[in-house]
Amino acid sequence: MTLKLVNRLQKIFHGHSSDAKSQRHIFVIGFNKTGTTSIHRLFKGNGFNSVHWDRNRLAKTMLKNCLNGKAVLHGYDKKYTVFCDMFYRNKKFFFEGNSLFRELSVDYPDALFLYNTRDIDSWVKSRLNHHRKEQGIPFLDVFKQMLNTEDHDEIVQYWKKTRTRFEADIREFFKDKNNFLELDI
């Protein structure tokens, strides 16, 4: 099934032109811990120029570009076709680049949006178990500091509420558009 998805996307995005500049962009707008690394590898292994997280630089560039009135992915959009795991974090701040789906839709009107998702409780458990340190701080500790709590339940409720609201927003935004796919991993 996954190979069929890639073949379908190759036909849609490579179209009639082999010129990389005319290729449409694919924005993988699921949250981290929803198969973003696997999706990135799948696209990359099938000939797409794909970028995954880029050690905070991807989402940091997105924020900077928005603040400076540039296209959201200016600086990345000529080199890459597929964008996955677009988040930024430091010790006190967390930004989900997928929240810019409206702006991405305006700046890249021919793009396809792929929402990768999974069962919400499994997703939360995976996030809670994500112990990888970046910039000297574990993932969960960013949210402890950001929300000023040690209570895991409070963090879990924040994640669930954020994701539920995001899903309602994207489904409403894309309901009459043909450039949105939802993939339950």
XYZ file of C-alpha atoms in Angstrom:
185
model
C 0.000 0.000 0.000
C 2.834 2.412 0.803
C 4.529 1.815 -2.536
C 1.203 2.503 -4.287
C 1.020 5.841 -2.450
C 4.527 6.769 -3.565
C 3.813 5.753 -7.168
C 0.645 7.855 -7.138
C 2.505 10.831 -5.721
C 5.317 10.449 -8.250
C 2.795 10.645 -11.086
C 1.101 13.668 -9.561
C 4.232 15.577 -8.718
C 6.657 14.696 -11.452
C 3.931 15.216 -14.014
C 5.003 16.079 -17.514
C 8.161 17.925 -16.568
C 11.454 16.685 -15.214
C 12.505 20.229 -14.291
C 12.871 20.299 -10.497
C 11.694 23.903 -10.358
C 8.321 22.942 -11.809
C 7.781 20.072 -9.383
C 5.053 20.540 -6.820
C 5.851 20.491 -3.139
C 4.584 17.938 -0.637
C 4.050 19.068 2.929
C 3.859 16.252 5.466
C 1.903 18.029 8.176
C 1.521 15.335 10.808
C 3.062 15.809 14.226
C 6.362 14.261 15.216
C 6.063 10.636 16.362
C 3.611 9.840 13.534
C 6.026 8.127 11.182
C 7.663 11.274 9.838
C 11.133 9.711 9.637
C 9.774 6.672 7.788
C 7.763 8.867 5.417
C 10.845 10.994 4.756
C 12.923 7.876 4.012
C 10.160 6.500 1.787
C 10.056 9.648 -0.333
C 13.839 10.039 -0.400
C 14.269 6.389 -1.392
C 11.870 6.946 -4.288
C 13.698 9.872 -5.818
C 12.114 12.839 -4.048
C 14.304 15.556 -2.554
C 13.071 15.377 1.016
C 14.059 17.196 4.189
C 13.199 16.020 7.691
C 13.424 18.452 10.640
C 16.975 19.571 9.740
C 17.977 19.908 13.395
C 15.550 22.793 14.058
C 16.715 24.816 11.054
C 13.656 24.008 8.906
C 11.032 25.394 11.307
C 13.336 28.212 12.417
C 13.608 29.291 8.778
C 9.830 29.069 8.420
C 9.326 31.411 11.377
C 11.995 33.821 10.182
C 10.544 33.918 6.672
C 7.034 34.630 7.960
C 8.321 37.461 10.126
C 10.185 38.914 7.137
C 7.323 38.656 4.638
C 8.947 35.931 2.529
C 7.479 32.664 1.301
C 7.309 30.281 4.257
C 10.005 27.958 2.914
C 12.170 30.499 1.106
C 15.696 29.073 1.085
C 14.454 25.482 1.180
C 11.803 25.513 -1.546
C 14.219 25.355 -4.511
C 16.244 22.475 -3.081
C 13.529 20.249 -1.606
C 10.186 18.913 -2.759
C 9.070 17.072 0.391
C 9.042 18.606 3.879
C 8.583 16.475 7.019
C 8.715 17.047 10.782
C 8.646 20.820 10.688
C 9.063 21.718 14.345
C 11.421 23.890 16.354
C 12.282 23.630 19.987
C 14.687 25.035 22.475
C 14.676 24.971 26.262
C 11.631 27.244 26.592
C 9.870 27.279 23.248
C 8.192 24.786 20.947
C 6.820 25.626 17.516
C 4.870 23.275 15.235
C 5.588 24.335 11.634
C 2.591 22.311 10.481
C 0.463 25.077 12.035
C 1.428 27.209 9.025
C -0.590 25.030 6.613
C -2.728 28.021 5.552
C 0.333 30.134 4.758
C 1.966 27.205 2.947
C -1.218 26.817 0.885
C -1.039 30.479 -0.160
C 2.703 30.474 -0.900
C 2.625 27.098 -2.694
C -0.855 26.816 -4.248
C 0.000 23.673 -6.251
C 1.315 21.761 -3.233
C -0.060 18.540 -1.802
C -0.634 18.248 1.931
C -0.231 14.843 3.542
C -1.544 14.542 7.077
C 0.088 11.534 8.699
C -1.626 10.487 11.894
C -1.990 7.616 14.320
C -4.149 6.614 17.265
C -3.960 9.541 19.704
C -3.138 7.437 22.780
C -0.321 5.607 20.967
C 0.983 8.957 19.739
C 0.985 10.410 23.266
C 2.746 7.331 24.640
C 5.394 7.636 21.921
C 5.922 11.325 22.705
C 6.217 10.586 26.423
C 8.822 7.907 25.665
C 10.832 10.155 23.335
C 14.021 10.594 25.365
C 16.291 11.947 22.657
C 18.073 15.070 23.801
C 18.510 18.003 21.496
C 20.158 21.151 22.749
C 20.706 19.392 26.079
C 17.057 18.917 27.015
C 14.708 15.929 26.626
C 11.551 16.447 24.574
C 9.158 16.137 27.523
C 11.142 18.640 29.603
C 10.535 21.355 27.007
C 6.818 21.054 27.681
C 7.359 20.920 31.447
C 9.117 24.271 31.240
C 6.796 25.738 28.628
C 3.644 24.838 30.578
C 5.302 25.365 33.978
C 4.276 21.940 35.263
C 5.687 18.595 36.321
C 2.293 16.969 35.783
C 2.429 14.544 32.851
C -1.373 14.498 32.675
C -1.426 18.245 32.096
C 1.084 17.877 29.269
C -0.877 14.967 27.778
C -4.084 17.015 27.850
C -2.261 19.929 26.193
C -0.973 17.649 23.403
C -4.372 16.056 22.850
C -6.169 19.398 22.805
C -3.602 20.885 20.407
C -3.831 17.923 18.052
C -7.637 17.722 18.159
C -7.914 21.434 17.362
C -5.334 21.106 14.561
C -7.215 18.176 13.009
C -10.496 20.081 13.064
C -8.785 23.094 11.463
C -7.099 21.166 8.653
C -10.173 19.098 7.860
C -12.271 22.249 7.639
C -9.652 24.095 5.579
C -9.104 21.254 3.092
C -12.680 19.888 2.959
C -13.383 21.207 -0.558
C -9.825 20.924 -1.887
C -8.283 18.050 -3.815
C -4.714 18.531 -2.571
C -5.097 16.875 0.833
C -4.460 13.249 1.768
C -4.808 11.724 5.201
C -2.693 8.705 6.072
C -3.264 6.759 9.279
C 0.074 5.088 9.863
